[in-house]
mmCIF file of C-alpha atoms in Angstrom:
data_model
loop_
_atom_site.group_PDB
_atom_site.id
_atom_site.type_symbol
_atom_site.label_atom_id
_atom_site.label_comp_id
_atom_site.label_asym_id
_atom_site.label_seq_id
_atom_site.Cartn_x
_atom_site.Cartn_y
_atom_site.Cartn_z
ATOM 1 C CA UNK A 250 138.671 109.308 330.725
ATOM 2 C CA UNK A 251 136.321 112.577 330.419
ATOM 3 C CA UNK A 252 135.868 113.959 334.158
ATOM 4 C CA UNK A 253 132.337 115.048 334.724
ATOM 5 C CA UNK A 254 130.605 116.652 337.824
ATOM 6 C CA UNK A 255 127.561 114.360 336.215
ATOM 7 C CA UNK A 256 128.290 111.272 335.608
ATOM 8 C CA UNK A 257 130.880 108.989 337.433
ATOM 9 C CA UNK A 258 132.183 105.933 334.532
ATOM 10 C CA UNK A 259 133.868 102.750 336.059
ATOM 11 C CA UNK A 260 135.121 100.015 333.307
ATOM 12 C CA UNK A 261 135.107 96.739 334.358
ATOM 13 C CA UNK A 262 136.964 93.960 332.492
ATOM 14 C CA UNK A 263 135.119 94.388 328.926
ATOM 15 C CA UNK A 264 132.167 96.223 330.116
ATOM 16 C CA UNK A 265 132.065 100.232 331.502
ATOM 17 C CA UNK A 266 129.006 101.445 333.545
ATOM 18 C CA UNK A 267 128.381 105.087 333.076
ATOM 19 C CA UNK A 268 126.426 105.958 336.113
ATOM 20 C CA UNK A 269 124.598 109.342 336.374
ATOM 21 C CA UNK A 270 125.597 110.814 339.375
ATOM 22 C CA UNK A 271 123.381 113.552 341.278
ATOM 23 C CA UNK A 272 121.726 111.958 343.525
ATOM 24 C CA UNK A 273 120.800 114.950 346.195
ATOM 25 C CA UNK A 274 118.671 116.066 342.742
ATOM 26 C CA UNK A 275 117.489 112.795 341.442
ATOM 27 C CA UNK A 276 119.788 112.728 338.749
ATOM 28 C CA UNK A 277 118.226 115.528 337.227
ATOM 29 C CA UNK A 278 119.935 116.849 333.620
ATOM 30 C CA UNK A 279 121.872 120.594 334.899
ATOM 31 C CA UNK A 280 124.378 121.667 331.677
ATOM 32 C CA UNK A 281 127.184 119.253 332.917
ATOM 33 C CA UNK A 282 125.071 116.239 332.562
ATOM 34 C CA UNK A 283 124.134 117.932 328.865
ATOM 35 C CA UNK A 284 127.606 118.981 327.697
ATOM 36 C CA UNK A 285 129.838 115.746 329.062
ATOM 37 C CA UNK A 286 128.262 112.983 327.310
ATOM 38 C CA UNK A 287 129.701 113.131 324.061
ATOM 39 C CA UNK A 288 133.193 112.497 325.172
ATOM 40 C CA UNK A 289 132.626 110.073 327.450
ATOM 41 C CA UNK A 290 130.305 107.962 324.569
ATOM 42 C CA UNK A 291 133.440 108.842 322.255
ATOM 43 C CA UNK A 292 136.085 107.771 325.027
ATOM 44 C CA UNK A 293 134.278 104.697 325.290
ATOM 45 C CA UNK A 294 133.576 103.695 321.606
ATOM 46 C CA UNK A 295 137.363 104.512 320.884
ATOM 47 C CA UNK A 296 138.282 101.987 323.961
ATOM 48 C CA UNK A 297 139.294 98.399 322.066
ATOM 49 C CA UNK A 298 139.038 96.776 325.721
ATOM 50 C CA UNK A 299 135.106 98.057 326.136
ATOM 51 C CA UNK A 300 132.381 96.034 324.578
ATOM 52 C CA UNK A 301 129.395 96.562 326.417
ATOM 53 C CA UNK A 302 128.188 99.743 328.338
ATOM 54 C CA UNK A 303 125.454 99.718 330.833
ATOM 55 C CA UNK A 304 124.041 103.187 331.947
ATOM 56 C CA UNK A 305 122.491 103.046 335.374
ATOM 57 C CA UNK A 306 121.906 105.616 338.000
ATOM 58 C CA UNK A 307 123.340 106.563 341.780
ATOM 59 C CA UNK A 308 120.506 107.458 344.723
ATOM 60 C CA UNK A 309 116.519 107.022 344.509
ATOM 61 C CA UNK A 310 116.086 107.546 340.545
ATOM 62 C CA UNK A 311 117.197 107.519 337.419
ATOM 63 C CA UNK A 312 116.359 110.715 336.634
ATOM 64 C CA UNK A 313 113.747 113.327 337.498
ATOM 65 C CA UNK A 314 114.185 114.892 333.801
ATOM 66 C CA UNK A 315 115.759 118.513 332.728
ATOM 67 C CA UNK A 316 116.943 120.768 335.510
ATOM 68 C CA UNK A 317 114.935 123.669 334.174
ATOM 69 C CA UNK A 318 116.739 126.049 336.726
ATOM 70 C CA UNK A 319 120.022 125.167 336.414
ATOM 71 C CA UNK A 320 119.915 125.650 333.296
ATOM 72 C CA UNK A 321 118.090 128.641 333.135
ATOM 73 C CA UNK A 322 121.788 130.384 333.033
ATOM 74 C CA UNK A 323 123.064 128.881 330.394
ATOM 75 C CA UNK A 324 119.870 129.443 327.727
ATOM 76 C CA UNK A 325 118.918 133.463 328.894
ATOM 77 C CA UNK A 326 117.197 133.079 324.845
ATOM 78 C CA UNK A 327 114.006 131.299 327.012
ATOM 79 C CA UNK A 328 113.728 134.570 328.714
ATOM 80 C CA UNK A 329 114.258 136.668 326.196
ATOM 81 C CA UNK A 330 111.808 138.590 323.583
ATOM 82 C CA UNK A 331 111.115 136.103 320.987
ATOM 83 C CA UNK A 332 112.132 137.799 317.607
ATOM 84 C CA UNK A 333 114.036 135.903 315.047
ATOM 85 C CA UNK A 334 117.770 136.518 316.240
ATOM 86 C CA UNK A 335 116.965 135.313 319.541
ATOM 87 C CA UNK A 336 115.599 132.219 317.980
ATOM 88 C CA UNK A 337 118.340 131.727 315.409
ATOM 89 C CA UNK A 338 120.684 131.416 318.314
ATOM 90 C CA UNK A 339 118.316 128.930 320.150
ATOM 91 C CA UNK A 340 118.906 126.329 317.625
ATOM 92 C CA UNK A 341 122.812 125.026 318.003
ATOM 93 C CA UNK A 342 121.744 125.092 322.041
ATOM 94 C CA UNK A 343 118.881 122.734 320.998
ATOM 95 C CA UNK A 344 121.414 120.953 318.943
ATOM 96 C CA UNK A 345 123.652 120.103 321.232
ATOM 97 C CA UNK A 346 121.232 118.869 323.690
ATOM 98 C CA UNK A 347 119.896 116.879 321.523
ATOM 99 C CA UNK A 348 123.259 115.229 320.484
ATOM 100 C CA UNK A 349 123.406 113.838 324.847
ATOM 101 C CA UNK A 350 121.172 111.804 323.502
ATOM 102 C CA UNK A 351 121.959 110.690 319.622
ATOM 103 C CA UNK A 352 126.331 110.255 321.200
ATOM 104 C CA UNK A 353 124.758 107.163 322.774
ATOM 105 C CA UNK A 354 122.846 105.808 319.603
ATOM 106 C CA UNK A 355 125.853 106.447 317.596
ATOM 107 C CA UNK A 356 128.312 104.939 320.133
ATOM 108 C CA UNK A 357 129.539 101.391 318.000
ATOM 109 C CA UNK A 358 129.140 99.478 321.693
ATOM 110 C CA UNK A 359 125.825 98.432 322.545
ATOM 111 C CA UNK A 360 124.264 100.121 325.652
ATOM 112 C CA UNK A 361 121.798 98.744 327.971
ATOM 113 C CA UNK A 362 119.727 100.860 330.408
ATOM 114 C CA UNK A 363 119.225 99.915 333.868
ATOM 115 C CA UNK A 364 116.334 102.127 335.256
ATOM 116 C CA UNK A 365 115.131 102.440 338.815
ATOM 117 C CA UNK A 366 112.697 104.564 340.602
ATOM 118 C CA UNK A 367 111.764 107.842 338.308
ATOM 119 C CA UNK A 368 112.549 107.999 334.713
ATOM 120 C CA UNK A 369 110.829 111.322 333.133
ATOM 121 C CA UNK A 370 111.371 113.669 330.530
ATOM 122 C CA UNK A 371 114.769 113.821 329.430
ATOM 123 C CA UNK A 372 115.926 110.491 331.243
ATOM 124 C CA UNK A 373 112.941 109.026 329.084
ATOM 125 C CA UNK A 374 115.093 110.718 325.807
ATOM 126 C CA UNK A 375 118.294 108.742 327.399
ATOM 127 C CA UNK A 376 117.157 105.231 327.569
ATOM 128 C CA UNK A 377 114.789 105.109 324.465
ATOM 129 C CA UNK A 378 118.974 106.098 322.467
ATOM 130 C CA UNK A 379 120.199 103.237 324.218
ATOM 131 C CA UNK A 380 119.721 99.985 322.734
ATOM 132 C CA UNK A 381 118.240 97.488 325.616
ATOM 133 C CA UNK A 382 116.461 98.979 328.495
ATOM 134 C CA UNK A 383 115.763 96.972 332.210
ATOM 135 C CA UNK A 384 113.838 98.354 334.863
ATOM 136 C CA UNK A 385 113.395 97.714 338.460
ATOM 137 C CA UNK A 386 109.248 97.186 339.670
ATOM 138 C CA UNK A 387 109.276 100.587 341.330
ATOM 139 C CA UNK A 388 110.432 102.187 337.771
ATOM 140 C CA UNK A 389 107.841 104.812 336.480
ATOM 141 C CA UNK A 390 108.087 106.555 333.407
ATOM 142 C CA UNK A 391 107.003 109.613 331.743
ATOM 143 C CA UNK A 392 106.812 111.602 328.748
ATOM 144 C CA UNK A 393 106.281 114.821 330.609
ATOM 145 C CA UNK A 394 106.516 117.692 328.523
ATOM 146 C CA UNK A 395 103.465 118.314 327.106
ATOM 147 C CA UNK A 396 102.525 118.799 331.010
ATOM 148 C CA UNK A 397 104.926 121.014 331.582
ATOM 149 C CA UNK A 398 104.445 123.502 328.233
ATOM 150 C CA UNK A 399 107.006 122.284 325.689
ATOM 151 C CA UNK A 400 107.696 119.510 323.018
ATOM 152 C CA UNK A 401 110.036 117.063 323.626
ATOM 153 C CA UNK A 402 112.570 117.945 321.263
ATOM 154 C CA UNK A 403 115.384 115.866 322.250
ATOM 155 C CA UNK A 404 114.466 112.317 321.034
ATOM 156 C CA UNK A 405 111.737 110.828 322.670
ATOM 157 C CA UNK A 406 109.319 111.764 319.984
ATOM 158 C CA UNK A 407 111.991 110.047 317.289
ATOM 159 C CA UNK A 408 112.754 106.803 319.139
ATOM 160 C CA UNK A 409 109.952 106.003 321.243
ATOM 161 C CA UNK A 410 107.678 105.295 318.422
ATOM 162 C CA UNK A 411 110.478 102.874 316.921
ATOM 163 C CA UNK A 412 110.405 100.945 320.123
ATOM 164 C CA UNK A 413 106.430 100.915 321.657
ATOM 165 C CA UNK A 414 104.613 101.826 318.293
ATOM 166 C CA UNK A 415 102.761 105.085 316.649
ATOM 167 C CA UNK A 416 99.706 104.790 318.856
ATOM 168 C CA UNK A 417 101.226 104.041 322.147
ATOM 169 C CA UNK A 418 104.331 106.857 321.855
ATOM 170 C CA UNK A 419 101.448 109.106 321.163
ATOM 171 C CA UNK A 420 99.175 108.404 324.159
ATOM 172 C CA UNK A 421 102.187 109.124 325.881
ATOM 173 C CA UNK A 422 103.312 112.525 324.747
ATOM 174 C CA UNK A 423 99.646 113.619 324.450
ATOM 175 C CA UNK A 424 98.568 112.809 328.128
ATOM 176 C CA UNK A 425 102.155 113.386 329.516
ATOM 177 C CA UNK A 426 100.829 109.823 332.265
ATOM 178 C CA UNK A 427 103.536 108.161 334.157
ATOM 179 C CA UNK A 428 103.274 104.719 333.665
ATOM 180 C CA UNK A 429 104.766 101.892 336.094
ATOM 181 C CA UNK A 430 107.019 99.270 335.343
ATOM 182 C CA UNK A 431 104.508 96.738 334.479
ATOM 183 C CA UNK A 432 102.987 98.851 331.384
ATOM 184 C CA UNK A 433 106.586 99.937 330.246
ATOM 185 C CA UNK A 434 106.918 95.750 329.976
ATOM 186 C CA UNK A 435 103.581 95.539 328.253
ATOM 187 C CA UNK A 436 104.283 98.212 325.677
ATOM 188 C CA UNK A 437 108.009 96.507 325.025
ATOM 189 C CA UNK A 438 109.334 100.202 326.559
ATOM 190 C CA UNK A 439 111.360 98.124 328.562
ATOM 191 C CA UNK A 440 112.857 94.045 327.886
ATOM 192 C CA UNK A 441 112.330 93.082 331.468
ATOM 193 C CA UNK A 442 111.290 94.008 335.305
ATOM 194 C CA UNK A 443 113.322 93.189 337.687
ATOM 195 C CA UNK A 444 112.023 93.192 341.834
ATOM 196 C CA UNK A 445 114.498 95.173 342.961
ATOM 197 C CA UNK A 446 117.842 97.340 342.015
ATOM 198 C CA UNK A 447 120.050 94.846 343.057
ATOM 199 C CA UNK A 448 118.534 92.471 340.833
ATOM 200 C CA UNK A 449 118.123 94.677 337.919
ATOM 201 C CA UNK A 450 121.876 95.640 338.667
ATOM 202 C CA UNK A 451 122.982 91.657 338.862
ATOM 203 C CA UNK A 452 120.531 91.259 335.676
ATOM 204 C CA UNK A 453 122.639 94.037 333.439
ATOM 205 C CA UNK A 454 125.437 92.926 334.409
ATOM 206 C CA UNK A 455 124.869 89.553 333.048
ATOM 207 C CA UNK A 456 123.261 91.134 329.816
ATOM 208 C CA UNK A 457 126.286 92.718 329.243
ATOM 209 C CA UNK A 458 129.014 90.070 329.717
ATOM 210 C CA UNK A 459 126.747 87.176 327.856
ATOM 211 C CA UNK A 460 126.885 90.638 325.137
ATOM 212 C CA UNK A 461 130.608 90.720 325.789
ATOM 213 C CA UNK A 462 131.380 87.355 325.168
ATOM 214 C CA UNK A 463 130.237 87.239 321.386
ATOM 215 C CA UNK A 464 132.541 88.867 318.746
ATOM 216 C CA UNK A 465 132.778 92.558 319.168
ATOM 217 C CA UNK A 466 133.127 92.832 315.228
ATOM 218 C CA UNK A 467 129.419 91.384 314.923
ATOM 219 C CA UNK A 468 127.990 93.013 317.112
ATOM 220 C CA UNK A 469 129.228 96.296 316.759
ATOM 221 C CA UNK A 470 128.329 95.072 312.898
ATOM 222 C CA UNK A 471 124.926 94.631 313.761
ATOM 223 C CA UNK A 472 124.493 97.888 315.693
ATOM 224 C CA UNK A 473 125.602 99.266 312.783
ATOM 225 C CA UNK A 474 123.186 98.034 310.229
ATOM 226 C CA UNK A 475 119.926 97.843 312.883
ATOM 227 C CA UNK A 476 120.180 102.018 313.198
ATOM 228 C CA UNK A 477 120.651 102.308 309.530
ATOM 229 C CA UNK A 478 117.731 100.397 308.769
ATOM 230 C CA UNK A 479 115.454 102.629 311.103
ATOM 231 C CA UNK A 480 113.189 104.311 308.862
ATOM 232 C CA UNK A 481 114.152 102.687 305.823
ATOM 233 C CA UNK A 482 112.709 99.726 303.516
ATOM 234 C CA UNK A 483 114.203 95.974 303.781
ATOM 235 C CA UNK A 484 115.671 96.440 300.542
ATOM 236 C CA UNK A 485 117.481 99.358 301.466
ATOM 237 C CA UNK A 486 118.681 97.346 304.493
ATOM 238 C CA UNK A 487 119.768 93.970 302.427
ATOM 239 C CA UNK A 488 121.997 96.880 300.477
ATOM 240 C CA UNK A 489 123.720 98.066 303.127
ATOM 241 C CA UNK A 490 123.962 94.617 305.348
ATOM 242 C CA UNK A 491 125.583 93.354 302.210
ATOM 243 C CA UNK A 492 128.046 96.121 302.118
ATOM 244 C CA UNK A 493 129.029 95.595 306.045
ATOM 245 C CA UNK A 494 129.111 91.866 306.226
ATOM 246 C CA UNK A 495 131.564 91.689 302.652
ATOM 247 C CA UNK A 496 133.514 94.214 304.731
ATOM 248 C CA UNK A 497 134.146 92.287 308.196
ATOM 249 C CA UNK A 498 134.198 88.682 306.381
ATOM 250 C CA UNK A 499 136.383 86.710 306.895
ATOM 251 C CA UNK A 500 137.971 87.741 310.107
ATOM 252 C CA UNK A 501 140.214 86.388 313.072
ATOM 253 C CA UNK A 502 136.904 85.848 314.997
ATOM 254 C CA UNK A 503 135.060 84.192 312.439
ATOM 255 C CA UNK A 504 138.140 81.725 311.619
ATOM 256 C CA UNK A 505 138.128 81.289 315.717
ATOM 257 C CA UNK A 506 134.560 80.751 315.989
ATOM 258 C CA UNK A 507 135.009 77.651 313.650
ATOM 259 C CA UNK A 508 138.236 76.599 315.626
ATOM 260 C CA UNK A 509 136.628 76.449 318.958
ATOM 261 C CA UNK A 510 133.715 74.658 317.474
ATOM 262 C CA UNK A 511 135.981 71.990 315.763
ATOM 263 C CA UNK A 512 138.094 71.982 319.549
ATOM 264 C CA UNK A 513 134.955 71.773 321.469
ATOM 265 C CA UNK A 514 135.528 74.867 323.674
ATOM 266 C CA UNK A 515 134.201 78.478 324.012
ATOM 267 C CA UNK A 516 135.294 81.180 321.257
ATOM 268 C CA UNK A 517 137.738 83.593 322.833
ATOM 269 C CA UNK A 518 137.070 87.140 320.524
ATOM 270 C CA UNK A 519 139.502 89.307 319.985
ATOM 271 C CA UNK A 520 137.654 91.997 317.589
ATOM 272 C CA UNK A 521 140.160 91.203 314.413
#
């Protein structure tokens, strides 16, 4: 497993929780929490006994969005005259922050979000590349950077439309609001509120192992061909879904899916 000063990863049975972990600064994104999430997505989509991952958060929030200090250091091009070179350079560092967030859309396991307390800026980018998000009722969310002087240019303006709409991701980027838990539910931002962490906590957990115990092949599968058809037309989607499903039929899961039904019991997966 990756070691990171950011996040702290625990696997459990079939399911790994990928916790970010700086809670003195409310989680907030500093270059480790940038740089270390493509190998630990990549550890954990190469892991056979890992099915599910649920991302979740240590201390009072999820996160309070970029650490614009800390990572002052590590991108002097923000400070520096603005001709082309400096620009040119600028790009690969946008690049690879943007790829914190696309590691976890392109991870094969499905990921659920479990959000308490703050969830702006960049920990909005993090949950809207996961697949299922679940809040807590003191989660607030925001699209923050038009307050703050920039474009969001790591995701949020990609997904978030996918997931609450055209009309709705743009109120949000435009007026940079924070919006409570009980809007994020209206505008499908989030599946469900939970009263509390430990709820929301329980709640993922059982996501994840009712997730778990269906075959890994299909779901995986159907990852697969719901993020290809993003953006694309039905027939384009029938193409490909055709393509993946003659490629994983027949399998040892399906043929055990049709024993346990015969034998009355519950399917044990293996992934074959």
């Amino acid at each position: 497993m990756t070691e990171s000063s950011y996040y702290l990863v625990e696997k459990k049975g079939e399911v790994a929780w990928v916790y970010l972990n700086r809670p003195e600064k409310k989680n907030a994104m500093h270059m480790p929490a940038w740089q270390d999430a493509p190998a630990i997505y990549a550890d954990l989509d190469a892991d056979p006994d890992i099915r599910v991952i649920v991302v979740a958060a240590k201390g009072p929030s999820f996160c309070a969005g970029i650490d614009l200090m800390g990572m002052m250091g590590a991108m002097p091009e923000l400070m520096e005259e603005q001709k082309g070179g400096v620009k040119w350079r600028f790009i690969p560092k946008i690049k690879m922050l943007q790829e914190t967030m696309s590691c976890i859309e392109k991870c094969r396991k499905p990921v659920i979000a479990a959000v308490h307390g703050h969830c702006i800026g960049a920990g909005l980018d993090m949950i809207s590349a996961c697949d299922i998000r679940l809040c807590s009722a003191d989660a607030v969310f925001c699209l923050k950077e038009a307050a703050v002087g920039f474009v969001a240019d790591v995701g949020s303006l990609q997904r978030v439309p996918r997931i609450v709409g055209e009309g709705i991701a743009r109120e949000l980027a435009f007026t940079a609001k924070t919006i409570d838990a009980r809007r994020a539910r209206e505008i499908l931002l989030v599946n469900e509120v939970y009263a509390d962490q430990e709820s929301l906590m329980a709640a993922a957990e059982a996501m994840a192992l009712e997730i778990a115990a269906n075959s890994p092949l299909a779901v995986q599968a159907s990852k697969d061909v719901l993020n290809f058809g993003a953006g694309r037309t039905v027939g384009e989607g029938l193409d490909y879904v055709a393509s993946v499903s003659a490629n994983i039929v027949p399998s040892d899961d399906l043929i055990e899916a049709f024993t346990a039904f015969a034998e009355r019991r519950a399917p044990k997966f293996t992934g074959k």
